[in-house]
Short mmCIF file of C-alpha atoms and ligand atoms in Angstrom, two decimals:
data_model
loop_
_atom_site.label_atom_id
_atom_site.label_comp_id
_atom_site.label_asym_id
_atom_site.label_seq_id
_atom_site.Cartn_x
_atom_site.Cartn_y
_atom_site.Cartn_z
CA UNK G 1 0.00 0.00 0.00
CA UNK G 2 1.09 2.81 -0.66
CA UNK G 3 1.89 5.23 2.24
CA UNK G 4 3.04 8.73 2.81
CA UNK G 5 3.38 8.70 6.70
CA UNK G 6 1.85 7.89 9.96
CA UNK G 7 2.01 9.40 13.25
CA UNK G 8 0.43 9.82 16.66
CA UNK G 9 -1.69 13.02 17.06
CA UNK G 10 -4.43 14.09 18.43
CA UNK G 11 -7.79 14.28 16.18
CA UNK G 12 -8.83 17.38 15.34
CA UNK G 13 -11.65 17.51 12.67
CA UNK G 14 -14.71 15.14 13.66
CA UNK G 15 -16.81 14.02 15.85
CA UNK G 16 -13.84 12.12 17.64
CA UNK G 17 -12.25 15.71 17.17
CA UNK G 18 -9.62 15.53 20.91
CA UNK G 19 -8.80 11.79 20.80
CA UNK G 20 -5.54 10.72 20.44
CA UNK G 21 -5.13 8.82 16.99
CA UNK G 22 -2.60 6.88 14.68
CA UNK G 23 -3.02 8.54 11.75
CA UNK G 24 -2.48 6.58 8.19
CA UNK G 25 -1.95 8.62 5.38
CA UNK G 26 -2.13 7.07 2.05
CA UNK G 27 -0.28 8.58 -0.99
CA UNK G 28 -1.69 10.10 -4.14
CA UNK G 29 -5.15 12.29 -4.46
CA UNK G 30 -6.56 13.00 -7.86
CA UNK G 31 -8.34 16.12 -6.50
CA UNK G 32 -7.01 19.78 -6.05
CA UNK G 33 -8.70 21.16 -3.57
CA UNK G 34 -7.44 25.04 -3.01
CA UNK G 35 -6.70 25.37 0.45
CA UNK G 36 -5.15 21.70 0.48
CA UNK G 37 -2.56 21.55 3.77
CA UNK G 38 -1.40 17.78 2.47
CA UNK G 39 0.02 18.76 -1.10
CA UNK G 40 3.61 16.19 0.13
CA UNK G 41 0.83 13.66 -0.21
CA UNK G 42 0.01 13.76 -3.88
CA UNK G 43 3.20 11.69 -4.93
CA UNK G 44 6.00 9.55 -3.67
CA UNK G 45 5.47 7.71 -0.41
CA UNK G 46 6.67 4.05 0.35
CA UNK G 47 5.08 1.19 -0.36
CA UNK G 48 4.07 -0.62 2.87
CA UNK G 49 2.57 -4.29 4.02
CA UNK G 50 -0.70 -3.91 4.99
CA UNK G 51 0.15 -6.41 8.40
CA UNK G 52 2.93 -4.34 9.24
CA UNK G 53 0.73 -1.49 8.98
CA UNK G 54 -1.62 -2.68 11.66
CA UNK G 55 1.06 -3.90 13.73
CA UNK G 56 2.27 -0.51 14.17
CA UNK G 57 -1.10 0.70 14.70
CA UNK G 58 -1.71 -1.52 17.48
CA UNK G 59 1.78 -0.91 19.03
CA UNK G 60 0.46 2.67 19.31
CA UNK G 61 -1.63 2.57 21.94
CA UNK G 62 -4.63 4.99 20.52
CA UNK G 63 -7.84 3.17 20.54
CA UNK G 64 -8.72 5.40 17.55
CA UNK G 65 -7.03 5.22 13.95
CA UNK G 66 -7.57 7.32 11.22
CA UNK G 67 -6.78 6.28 7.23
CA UNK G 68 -6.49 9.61 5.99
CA UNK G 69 -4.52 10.45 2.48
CA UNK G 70 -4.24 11.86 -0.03
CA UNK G 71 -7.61 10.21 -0.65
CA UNK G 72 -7.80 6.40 0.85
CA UNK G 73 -10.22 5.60 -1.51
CA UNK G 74 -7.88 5.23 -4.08
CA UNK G 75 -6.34 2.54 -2.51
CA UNK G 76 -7.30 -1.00 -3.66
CA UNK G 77 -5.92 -2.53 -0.63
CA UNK G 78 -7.78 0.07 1.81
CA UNK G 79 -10.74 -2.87 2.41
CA UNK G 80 -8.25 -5.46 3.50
CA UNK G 81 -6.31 -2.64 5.96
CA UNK G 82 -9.76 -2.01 7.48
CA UNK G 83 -10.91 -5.37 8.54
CA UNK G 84 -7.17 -6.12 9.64
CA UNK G 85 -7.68 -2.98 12.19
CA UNK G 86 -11.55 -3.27 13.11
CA UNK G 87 -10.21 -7.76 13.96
CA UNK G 88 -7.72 -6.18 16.10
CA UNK G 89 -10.70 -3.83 18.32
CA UNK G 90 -9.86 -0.55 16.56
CA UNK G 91 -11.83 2.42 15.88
CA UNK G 92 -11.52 2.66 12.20
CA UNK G 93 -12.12 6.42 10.58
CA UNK G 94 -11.51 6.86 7.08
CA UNK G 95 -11.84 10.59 5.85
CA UNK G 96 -12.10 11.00 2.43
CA UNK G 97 -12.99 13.65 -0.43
CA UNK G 98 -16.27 13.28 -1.61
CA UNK G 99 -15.00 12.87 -4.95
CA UNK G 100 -15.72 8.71 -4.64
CA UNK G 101 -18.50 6.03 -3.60
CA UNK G 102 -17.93 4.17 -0.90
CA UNK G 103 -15.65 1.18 -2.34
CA UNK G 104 -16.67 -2.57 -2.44
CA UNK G 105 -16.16 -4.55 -0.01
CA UNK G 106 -15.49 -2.34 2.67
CA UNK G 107 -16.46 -3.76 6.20
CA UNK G 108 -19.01 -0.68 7.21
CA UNK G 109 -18.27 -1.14 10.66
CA UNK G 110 -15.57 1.20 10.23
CA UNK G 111 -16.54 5.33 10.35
CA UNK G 112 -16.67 7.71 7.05
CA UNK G 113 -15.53 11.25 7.53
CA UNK G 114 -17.06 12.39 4.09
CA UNK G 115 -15.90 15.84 3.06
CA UNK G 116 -17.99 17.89 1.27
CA UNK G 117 -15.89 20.53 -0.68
CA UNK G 118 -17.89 23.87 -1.51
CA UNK G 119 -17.25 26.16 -4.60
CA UNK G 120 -14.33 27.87 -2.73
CA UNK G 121 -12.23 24.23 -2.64
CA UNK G 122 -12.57 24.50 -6.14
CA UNK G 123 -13.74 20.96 -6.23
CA UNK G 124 -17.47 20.73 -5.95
CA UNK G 125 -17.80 19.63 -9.78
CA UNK G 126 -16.29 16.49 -7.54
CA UNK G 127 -19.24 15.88 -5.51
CA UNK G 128 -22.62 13.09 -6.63
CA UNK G 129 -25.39 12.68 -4.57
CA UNK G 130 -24.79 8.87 -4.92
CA UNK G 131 -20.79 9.58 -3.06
CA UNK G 132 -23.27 10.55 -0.33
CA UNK G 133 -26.13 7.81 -0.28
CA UNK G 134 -24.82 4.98 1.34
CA UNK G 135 -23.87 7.00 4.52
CA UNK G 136 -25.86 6.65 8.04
CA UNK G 137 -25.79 7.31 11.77
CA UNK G 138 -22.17 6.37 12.35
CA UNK G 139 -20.62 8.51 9.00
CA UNK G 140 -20.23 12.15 8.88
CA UNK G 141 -20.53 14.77 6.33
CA UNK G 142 -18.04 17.41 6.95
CA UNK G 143 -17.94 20.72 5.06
CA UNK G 144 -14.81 23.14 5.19
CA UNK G 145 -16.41 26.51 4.05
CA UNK G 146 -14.55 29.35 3.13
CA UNK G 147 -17.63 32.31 3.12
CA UNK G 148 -20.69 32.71 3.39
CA UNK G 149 -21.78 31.51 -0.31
CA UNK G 150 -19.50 27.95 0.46
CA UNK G 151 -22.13 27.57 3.51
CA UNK G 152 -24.67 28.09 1.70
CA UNK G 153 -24.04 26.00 -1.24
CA UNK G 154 -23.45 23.36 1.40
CA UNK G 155 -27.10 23.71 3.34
CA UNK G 156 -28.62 23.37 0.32
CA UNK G 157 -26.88 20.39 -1.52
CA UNK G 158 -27.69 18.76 2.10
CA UNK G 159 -31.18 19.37 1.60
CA UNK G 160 -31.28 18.36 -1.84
CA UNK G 161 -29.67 15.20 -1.18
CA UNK G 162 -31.82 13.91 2.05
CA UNK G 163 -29.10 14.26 4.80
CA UNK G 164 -30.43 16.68 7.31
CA UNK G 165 -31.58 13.91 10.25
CA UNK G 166 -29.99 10.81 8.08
CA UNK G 167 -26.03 11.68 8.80
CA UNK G 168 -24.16 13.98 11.46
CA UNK G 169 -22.95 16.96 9.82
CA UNK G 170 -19.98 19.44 11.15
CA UNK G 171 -18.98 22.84 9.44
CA UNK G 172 -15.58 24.16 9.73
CA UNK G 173 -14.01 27.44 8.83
CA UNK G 174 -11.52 27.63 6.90
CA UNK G 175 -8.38 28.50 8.64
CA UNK G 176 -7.24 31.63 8.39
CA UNK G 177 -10.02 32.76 6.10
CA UNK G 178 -13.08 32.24 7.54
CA UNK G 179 -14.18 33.88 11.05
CA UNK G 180 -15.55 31.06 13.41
CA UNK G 181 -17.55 33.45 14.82
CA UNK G 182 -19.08 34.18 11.35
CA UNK G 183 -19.68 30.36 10.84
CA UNK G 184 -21.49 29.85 14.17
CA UNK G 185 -23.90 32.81 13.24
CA UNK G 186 -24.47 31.11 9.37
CA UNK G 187 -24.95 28.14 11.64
CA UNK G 188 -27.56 29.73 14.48
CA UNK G 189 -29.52 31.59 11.74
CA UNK G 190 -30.19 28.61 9.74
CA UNK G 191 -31.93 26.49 12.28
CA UNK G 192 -30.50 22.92 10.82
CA UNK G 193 -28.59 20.73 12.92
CA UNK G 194 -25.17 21.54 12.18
CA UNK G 195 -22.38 21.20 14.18
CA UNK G 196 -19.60 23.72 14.18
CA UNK G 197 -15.97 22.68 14.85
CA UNK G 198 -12.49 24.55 14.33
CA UNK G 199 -9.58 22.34 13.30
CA UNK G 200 -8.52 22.03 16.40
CA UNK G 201 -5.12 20.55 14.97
CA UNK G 202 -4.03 23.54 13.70
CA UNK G 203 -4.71 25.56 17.19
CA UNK G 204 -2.88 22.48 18.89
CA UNK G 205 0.39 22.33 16.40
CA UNK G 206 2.00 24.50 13.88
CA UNK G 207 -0.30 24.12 10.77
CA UNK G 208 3.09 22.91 9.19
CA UNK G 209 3.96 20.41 11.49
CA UNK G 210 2.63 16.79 11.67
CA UNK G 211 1.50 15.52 15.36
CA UNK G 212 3.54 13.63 17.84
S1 SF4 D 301 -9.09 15.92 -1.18
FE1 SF4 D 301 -7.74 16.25 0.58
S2 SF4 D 301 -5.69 15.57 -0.10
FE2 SF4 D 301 -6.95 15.79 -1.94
S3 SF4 D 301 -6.49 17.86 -2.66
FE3 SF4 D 301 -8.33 18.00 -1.37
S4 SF4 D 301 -7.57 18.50 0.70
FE4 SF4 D 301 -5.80 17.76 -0.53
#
């Protein structure tokens, strides 16, 4: 598989946002999303055994692990790294673009962090309704919005695509661009049940720097 790095942290952008986590991050992304902060993972990386993978994982300590990328999806042997992890009593998150569908054979006891990339990404030509069907109670839609049109052009492909009530949905600003403050009024004002998070990673480390 092919890997860029992994590392301890702590989670910072979901609904596990303040766990520690090992973090998997799988190489290669075909989308270009503007504000991308994970640019060294679009090429390179080493290839890797999945088993070695989830020993390493498991020697970590975290109860929580995150395949992150890049864009996991990609990855034909992601199904086969996610059933190793879930046999060994992990937390499995997978965050990924929005740009796929949910790949065969993928044991869906493991957690989707779907992103859902607004206008401002520069990616929403990316994003089908049917990337965001199969989803449910234990998934998440998450939406990184950059103003006030990104929000929303988010509300209303939610409400156009039946999620509102069907999956948990957080909004984050954009860092460095977008006032939280702002957000949480966008968020108030609306009246849907949207929950507002800062990337708490990037308050935590330098927004350069990988975890520890
Ligand atoms: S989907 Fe993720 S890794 Fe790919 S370009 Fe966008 S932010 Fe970067």
């Amino acid at each position: 598989m092919k890997i860029t790095e992994t590392f301890r942290s702590i989670q910072g952008e979901s609904l596990y946002s303040g766990w520690p986590c090992f973090f998997i991050r799988t190489t290669g992304c075909p989308l270009r999303c503007r504000w991308c902060d994970t640019a060294y993972s679009f090429y390179g990386g080493e290839d890797r055994a999945v088993d070695a993978l989830v020993e390493e994982a498991v020697s970590s300590g975290t109860f929580l692990v995150e395949i992150t990328g890049g864009e996991p999806f990609v990855q034909p042997e992601l199904p086969e790294l996610v059933q190793k992890l879930l046999d060994r009593g992990k937390t499995v998150l997978i965050e990924t673009s929005g740009g796929f569908p949910v790949p065969d054979g993928l044991n869906r006891d493991c957690r989707l962090i779907v992103d859902l990339k607004p206008p401002g990404s520069g990616m929403d030509a990316w994003m089908k309704p049917e990337h965001f069907s199969d989803l449910g109670q234990r998934d998440e839609i998450k939406a990184v919005v950059a103003d006030r049109g990104d929000f929303d052009w988010s509300v209303q492909k939610l409400e156009e695509w039946g999620v509102w009530g069907r999956v948990p949905v957080t909004f984050s600003p954009v860092y460095g661009e977008c006032d939280p403050r702002d957000l949480a009024r966008w968020v108030l004002d609306s009246g849907f049940p949207i929950r507002v998070q800062v990337q708490l990673h990037k308050i935590l480390f330098d927004p350069l720097l990988k975890g520890v």
